[in-house]
Amino acid sequence: MKLRTDLLPAEQVYTILANERRRRALEQLGSVGGAVTVHELSALVAGRETGESPPPKRCRESVYTSLVQTHLPKLEELGVIEYDRETQTIEVSRHARDVALYTEVVASAGVTWSELYRALGVASLTVVLAALLGVPFVSAADPVLLTSLALALFAAASAYQLWINRFSVLRQLRAGRNRAFRLRRRG
């Protein structure tokens, strides 16, 4: 596994995240999982902003204008999206993952993935240690069973995280495969 050395600097990520409309646009692009037109993205962002489906035309137009004039050029300049002005299509690039690391939240719980895994680890270790030390009620269960349950919880959380990020993972796998193919053709 090769470590990336071209991560977006934190200052650039904060600049991106400082604007709510940019955050919503990136969130919607990530949920789509492929190329989307500016009009489609405008409708998705406007829908999130208004809570209406379909969103009012005036709001869609306002979102479209701000995306085309301000947000998409900024995101393209920072390498977070690939924006084809001729076809009016947008697709997230690998730097979108750098931004997503700052916003990854388990939606229903409102905590980050790292907080969730940390809490699972501490709780699992505490319960297993309590069982090994003979704490009443907890020591009635076999420590191997408790450890297996903890590992099952980690596996379930990982599977859920992989599922909700499946489009990003598939895109990264395709990009890696395409990069390997290009390297083989050159060599």
PDB file of C-alpha atoms in Angstrom:
ATOM      1  CA  MET A   1       0.000   0.000   0.000  1.00  0.00           C
ATOM      2  CA  LYS A   2       1.388   3.373  -1.026  1.00  0.00           C
ATOM      3  CA  LEU A   3       0.806   6.445   1.120  1.00  0.00           C
ATOM      4  CA  ARG A   4      -0.521   9.495  -0.671  1.00  0.00           C
ATOM      5  CA  THR A   5       1.707  12.528  -0.477  1.00  0.00           C
ATOM      6  CA  ASP A   6      -0.585  14.878  -2.394  1.00  0.00           C
ATOM      7  CA  LEU A   7      -3.333  15.373   0.202  1.00  0.00           C
ATOM      8  CA  LEU A   8      -5.120  18.717   0.144  1.00  0.00           C
ATOM      9  CA  PRO A   9      -3.754  21.000   2.852  1.00  0.00           C
ATOM     10  CA  ALA A  10      -6.125  21.589   5.758  1.00  0.00           C
ATOM     11  CA  GLU A  11      -6.395  25.307   4.898  1.00  0.00           C
ATOM     12  CA  GLN A  12      -7.777  24.476   1.452  1.00  0.00           C
ATOM     13  CA  VAL A  13     -10.215  21.960   2.916  1.00  0.00           C
ATOM     14  CA  TYR A  14     -11.433  24.581   5.402  1.00  0.00           C
ATOM     15  CA  THR A  15     -11.853  27.067   2.549  1.00  0.00           C
ATOM     16  CA  ILE A  16     -14.022  24.542   0.725  1.00  0.00           C
ATOM     17  CA  LEU A  17     -16.061  23.688   3.793  1.00  0.00           C
ATOM     18  CA  ALA A  18     -16.512  27.337   4.808  1.00  0.00           C
ATOM     19  CA  ASN A  19     -19.357  27.712   2.321  1.00  0.00           C
ATOM     20  CA  GLU A  20     -22.574  25.825   2.990  1.00  0.00           C
ATOM     21  CA  ARG A  21     -23.576  25.579  -0.663  1.00  0.00           C
ATOM     22  CA  ARG A  22     -20.188  24.052  -1.567  1.00  0.00           C
ATOM     23  CA  ARG A  23     -20.600  21.537   1.260  1.00  0.00           C
ATOM     24  CA  ARG A  24     -24.058  20.603   0.010  1.00  0.00           C
ATOM     25  CA  ALA A  25     -22.831  20.321  -3.579  1.00  0.00           C
ATOM     26  CA  LEU A  26     -20.031  17.948  -2.541  1.00  0.00           C
ATOM     27  CA  GLU A  27     -22.413  15.970  -0.360  1.00  0.00           C
ATOM     28  CA  GLN A  28     -24.839  15.551  -3.274  1.00  0.00           C
ATOM     29  CA  LEU A  29     -22.029  14.651  -5.700  1.00  0.00           C
ATOM     30  CA  GLY A  30     -20.817  11.991  -3.279  1.00  0.00           C
ATOM     31  CA  SER A  31     -24.268  10.479  -2.930  1.00  0.00           C
ATOM     32  CA  VAL A  32     -24.842  10.300  -6.699  1.00  0.00           C
ATOM     33  CA  GLY A  33     -21.775   8.158  -7.327  1.00  0.00           C
ATOM     34  CA  GLY A  34     -20.959   9.235 -10.861  1.00  0.00           C
ATOM     35  CA  ALA A  35     -21.099  12.067 -13.354  1.00  0.00           C
ATOM     36  CA  VAL A  36     -23.948  14.519 -12.976  1.00  0.00           C
ATOM     37  CA  THR A  37     -24.962  17.601 -14.959  1.00  0.00           C
ATOM     38  CA  VAL A  38     -24.884  21.069 -13.449  1.00  0.00           C
ATOM     39  CA  HIS A  39     -28.686  21.249 -13.814  1.00  0.00           C
ATOM     40  CA  GLU A  40     -29.128  17.960 -11.932  1.00  0.00           C
ATOM     41  CA  LEU A  41     -26.751  19.083  -9.199  1.00  0.00           C
ATOM     42  CA  SER A  42     -28.537  22.433  -8.948  1.00  0.00           C
ATOM     43  CA  ALA A  43     -31.849  20.671  -8.427  1.00  0.00           C
ATOM     44  CA  LEU A  44     -30.360  18.360  -5.777  1.00  0.00           C
ATOM     45  CA  VAL A  45     -28.733  21.217  -3.844  1.00  0.00           C
ATOM     46  CA  ALA A  46     -31.831  23.426  -4.125  1.00  0.00           C
ATOM     47  CA  GLY A  47     -33.956  20.539  -2.884  1.00  0.00           C
ATOM     48  CA  ARG A  48     -31.718  20.157   0.176  1.00  0.00           C
ATOM     49  CA  GLU A  49     -31.791  23.893   0.830  1.00  0.00           C
ATOM     50  CA  THR A  50     -35.564  24.265   0.564  1.00  0.00           C
ATOM     51  CA  GLY A  51     -36.697  20.828   1.675  1.00  0.00           C
ATOM     52  CA  GLU A  52     -39.054  20.773  -1.315  1.00  0.00           C
ATOM     53  CA  SER A  53     -39.182  18.266  -4.132  1.00  0.00           C
ATOM     54  CA  PRO A  54     -39.035  19.562  -6.766  1.00  0.00           C
ATOM     55  CA  PRO A  55     -37.497  22.784  -5.469  1.00  0.00           C
ATOM     56  CA  PRO A  56     -38.859  26.115  -6.713  1.00  0.00           C
ATOM     57  CA  LYS A  57     -37.493  27.245 -10.071  1.00  0.00           C
ATOM     58  CA  ARG A  58     -36.159  30.483  -8.624  1.00  0.00           C
ATOM     59  CA  CYS A  59     -34.075  28.596  -6.051  1.00  0.00           C
ATOM     60  CA  ARG A  60     -32.755  26.152  -8.686  1.00  0.00           C
ATOM     61  CA  GLU A  61     -31.691  29.079 -10.851  1.00  0.00           C
ATOM     62  CA  SER A  62     -29.979  30.794  -7.925  1.00  0.00           C
ATOM     63  CA  VAL A  63     -28.102  27.601  -7.064  1.00  0.00           C
ATOM     64  CA  TYR A  64     -27.179  27.029 -10.718  1.00  0.00           C
ATOM     65  CA  THR A  65     -25.761  30.544 -11.070  1.00  0.00           C
ATOM     66  CA  SER A  66     -23.683  30.371  -7.896  1.00  0.00           C
ATOM     67  CA  LEU A  67     -22.380  26.901  -8.781  1.00  0.00           C
ATOM     68  CA  VAL A  68     -21.317  27.915 -12.297  1.00  0.00           C
ATOM     69  CA  GLN A  69     -19.865  31.303 -11.376  1.00  0.00           C
ATOM     70  CA  THR A  70     -18.238  30.546  -8.033  1.00  0.00           C
ATOM     71  CA  HIS A  71     -18.292  27.091  -6.500  1.00  0.00           C
ATOM     72  CA  LEU A  72     -17.549  24.713  -9.373  1.00  0.00           C
ATOM     73  CA  PRO A  73     -14.546  26.730 -10.624  1.00  0.00           C
ATOM     74  CA  LYS A  74     -13.181  26.848  -7.059  1.00  0.00           C
ATOM     75  CA  LEU A  75     -13.655  23.102  -6.544  1.00  0.00           C
ATOM     76  CA  GLU A  76     -12.096  22.376  -9.937  1.00  0.00           C
ATOM     77  CA  GLU A  77      -9.135  24.651  -9.212  1.00  0.00           C
ATOM     78  CA  LEU A  78      -8.466  22.745  -5.979  1.00  0.00           C
ATOM     79  CA  GLY A  79      -8.760  19.405  -7.782  1.00  0.00           C
ATOM     80  CA  VAL A  80     -11.835  18.225  -5.868  1.00  0.00           C
ATOM     81  CA  ILE A  81     -14.009  17.815  -8.961  1.00  0.00           C
ATOM     82  CA  GLU A  82     -13.619  17.335 -12.682  1.00  0.00           C
ATOM     83  CA  TYR A  83     -15.833  19.853 -14.427  1.00  0.00           C
ATOM     84  CA  ASP A  84     -16.424  19.656 -18.171  1.00  0.00           C
ATOM     85  CA  ARG A  85     -17.834  23.023 -19.176  1.00  0.00           C
ATOM     86  CA  GLU A  86     -18.773  21.848 -22.681  1.00  0.00           C
ATOM     87  CA  THR A  87     -20.990  18.980 -21.543  1.00  0.00           C
ATOM     88  CA  GLN A  88     -21.839  20.692 -18.239  1.00  0.00           C
ATOM     89  CA  THR A  89     -20.946  17.498 -16.334  1.00  0.00           C
ATOM     90  CA  ILE A  90     -19.269  17.186 -12.976  1.00  0.00           C
ATOM     91  CA  GLU A  91     -17.586  14.248 -11.316  1.00  0.00           C
ATOM     92  CA  VAL A  92     -15.725  14.077  -8.036  1.00  0.00           C
ATOM     93  CA  SER A  93     -11.988  13.468  -8.177  1.00  0.00           C
ATOM     94  CA  ARG A  94      -9.753  11.720  -5.705  1.00  0.00           C
ATOM     95  CA  HIS A  95      -9.223  14.935  -3.719  1.00  0.00           C
ATOM     96  CA  ALA A  96     -12.918  14.836  -2.819  1.00  0.00           C
ATOM     97  CA  ARG A  97     -11.951  12.070  -0.400  1.00  0.00           C
ATOM     98  CA  ASP A  98      -9.561  14.495   1.336  1.00  0.00           C
ATOM     99  CA  VAL A  99     -12.494  16.825   1.988  1.00  0.00           C
ATOM    100  CA  ALA A 100     -14.805  13.974   2.982  1.00  0.00           C
ATOM    101  CA  LEU A 101     -12.399  12.965   5.743  1.00  0.00           C
ATOM    102  CA  TYR A 102     -13.281  16.223   7.476  1.00  0.00           C
ATOM    103  CA  THR A 103     -17.021  15.657   7.157  1.00  0.00           C
ATOM    104  CA  GLU A 104     -17.519  11.925   7.605  1.00  0.00           C
ATOM    105  CA  VAL A 105     -20.289  11.552  10.098  1.00  0.00           C
ATOM    106  CA  VAL A 106     -22.494   8.590  10.933  1.00  0.00           C
ATOM    107  CA  ALA A 107     -25.691  10.352   9.938  1.00  0.00           C
ATOM    108  CA  SER A 108     -28.127   8.814  12.397  1.00  0.00           C
ATOM    109  CA  ALA A 109     -25.839   9.143  15.432  1.00  0.00           C
ATOM    110  CA  GLY A 110     -24.128  12.449  14.641  1.00  0.00           C
ATOM    111  CA  VAL A 111     -20.628  11.193  15.486  1.00  0.00           C
ATOM    112  CA  THR A 112     -17.629  10.677  13.255  1.00  0.00           C
ATOM    113  CA  TRP A 113     -16.556   7.214  12.191  1.00  0.00           C
ATOM    114  CA  SER A 114     -13.364   7.493  14.212  1.00  0.00           C
ATOM    115  CA  GLU A 115     -15.380   8.370  17.326  1.00  0.00           C
ATOM    116  CA  LEU A 116     -17.649   5.396  16.728  1.00  0.00           C
ATOM    117  CA  TYR A 117     -14.743   2.966  16.309  1.00  0.00           C
ATOM    118  CA  ARG A 118     -12.957   4.441  19.327  1.00  0.00           C
ATOM    119  CA  ALA A 119     -16.079   4.054  21.489  1.00  0.00           C
ATOM    120  CA  LEU A 120     -16.568   0.476  20.272  1.00  0.00           C
ATOM    121  CA  GLY A 121     -12.939  -0.335  21.108  1.00  0.00           C
ATOM    122  CA  VAL A 122     -13.039   1.172  24.599  1.00  0.00           C
ATOM    123  CA  ALA A 123     -16.425  -0.399  25.424  1.00  0.00           C
ATOM    124  CA  SER A 124     -15.331  -3.804  24.115  1.00  0.00           C
ATOM    125  CA  LEU A 125     -12.070  -3.737  26.041  1.00  0.00           C
ATOM    126  CA  THR A 126     -13.846  -2.639  29.224  1.00  0.00           C
ATOM    127  CA  VAL A 127     -16.422  -5.431  28.998  1.00  0.00           C
ATOM    128  CA  VAL A 128     -13.831  -8.125  28.238  1.00  0.00           C
ATOM    129  CA  LEU A 129     -11.575  -6.933  31.077  1.00  0.00           C
ATOM    130  CA  ALA A 130     -14.560  -6.848  33.439  1.00  0.00           C
ATOM    131  CA  ALA A 131     -15.372 -10.449  32.490  1.00  0.00           C
ATOM    132  CA  LEU A 132     -11.750 -11.526  33.041  1.00  0.00           C
ATOM    133  CA  LEU A 133     -11.590  -9.732  36.420  1.00  0.00           C
ATOM    134  CA  GLY A 134     -14.770 -11.441  37.663  1.00  0.00           C
ATOM    135  CA  VAL A 135     -17.120  -8.452  37.793  1.00  0.00           C
ATOM    136  CA  PRO A 136     -20.614  -9.775  38.712  1.00  0.00           C
ATOM    137  CA  PHE A 137     -23.051 -10.322  35.817  1.00  0.00           C
ATOM    138  CA  VAL A 138     -20.373  -9.646  33.199  1.00  0.00           C
ATOM    139  CA  SER A 139     -18.165 -12.542  34.312  1.00  0.00           C
ATOM    140  CA  ALA A 140     -21.057 -14.934  33.723  1.00  0.00           C
ATOM    141  CA  ALA A 141     -20.339 -14.641  29.997  1.00  0.00           C
ATOM    142  CA  ASP A 142     -17.336 -16.306  28.408  1.00  0.00           C
ATOM    143  CA  PRO A 143     -14.657 -13.709  27.473  1.00  0.00           C
ATOM    144  CA  VAL A 144     -14.234 -15.422  24.089  1.00  0.00           C
ATOM    145  CA  LEU A 145     -17.949 -14.905  23.417  1.00  0.00           C
ATOM    146  CA  LEU A 146     -17.696 -11.236  24.456  1.00  0.00           C
ATOM    147  CA  THR A 147     -14.651 -10.750  22.229  1.00  0.00           C
ATOM    148  CA  SER A 148     -16.478 -12.400  19.337  1.00  0.00           C
ATOM    149  CA  LEU A 149     -19.456 -10.090  19.862  1.00  0.00           C
ATOM    150  CA  ALA A 150     -17.159  -7.065  19.900  1.00  0.00           C
ATOM    151  CA  LEU A 151     -15.505  -8.184  16.655  1.00  0.00           C
ATOM    152  CA  ALA A 152     -18.943  -8.731  15.134  1.00  0.00           C
ATOM    153  CA  LEU A 153     -19.885  -5.152  16.063  1.00  0.00           C
ATOM    154  CA  PHE A 154     -16.704  -3.843  14.408  1.00  0.00           C
ATOM    155  CA  ALA A 155     -17.443  -5.935  11.323  1.00  0.00           C
ATOM    156  CA  ALA A 156     -21.039  -4.669  11.157  1.00  0.00           C
ATOM    157  CA  ALA A 157     -19.937  -1.030  11.522  1.00  0.00           C
ATOM    158  CA  SER A 158     -17.253  -1.506   8.852  1.00  0.00           C
ATOM    159  CA  ALA A 159     -19.725  -3.167   6.475  1.00  0.00           C
ATOM    160  CA  TYR A 160     -22.196  -0.316   6.993  1.00  0.00           C
ATOM    161  CA  GLN A 161     -19.501   2.304   6.380  1.00  0.00           C
ATOM    162  CA  LEU A 162     -18.379   0.473   3.243  1.00  0.00           C
ATOM    163  CA  TRP A 163     -21.979   0.265   2.024  1.00  0.00           C
ATOM    164  CA  ILE A 164     -22.713   3.974   2.405  1.00  0.00           C
ATOM    165  CA  ASN A 165     -19.364   4.843   0.766  1.00  0.00           C
ATOM    166  CA  ARG A 166     -19.701   2.205  -1.961  1.00  0.00           C
ATOM    167  CA  PHE A 167     -19.739   4.674  -4.851  1.00  0.00           C
ATOM    168  CA  SER A 168     -16.549   6.330  -3.660  1.00  0.00           C
ATOM    169  CA  VAL A 169     -14.882   2.946  -3.092  1.00  0.00           C
ATOM    170  CA  LEU A 170     -15.918   1.670  -6.530  1.00  0.00           C
ATOM    171  CA  ARG A 171     -14.691   4.873  -8.165  1.00  0.00           C
ATOM    172  CA  GLN A 172     -11.312   4.509  -6.413  1.00  0.00           C
ATOM    173  CA  LEU A 173     -11.055   0.858  -7.458  1.00  0.00           C
ATOM    174  CA  ARG A 174     -11.830   1.774 -11.077  1.00  0.00           C
ATOM    175  CA  ALA A 175      -9.296   4.601 -10.994  1.00  0.00           C
ATOM    176  CA  GLY A 176      -6.643   2.232  -9.625  1.00  0.00           C
ATOM    177  CA  ARG A 177      -7.430  -0.355 -12.279  1.00  0.00           C
ATOM    178  CA  ASN A 178      -7.270   2.270 -15.044  1.00  0.00           C
ATOM    179  CA  ARG A 179      -3.972   3.609 -13.689  1.00  0.00           C
ATOM    180  CA  ALA A 180      -2.495   0.071 -13.608  1.00  0.00           C
ATOM    181  CA  PHE A 181      -3.703  -0.524 -17.172  1.00  0.00           C
ATOM    182  CA  ARG A 182      -2.043   2.703 -18.397  1.00  0.00           C
ATOM    183  CA  LEU A 183       1.207   1.789 -16.649  1.00  0.00           C
ATOM    184  CA  ARG A 184       1.229  -1.682 -18.259  1.00  0.00           C
ATOM    185  CA  ARG A 185       0.679  -0.174 -21.707  1.00  0.00           C
ATOM    186  CA  ARG A 186       3.607   2.202 -21.237  1.00  0.00           C
ATOM    187  CA  GLY A 187       5.948  -0.496 -19.938  1.00  0.00           C
TER     188      GLY A 187
END
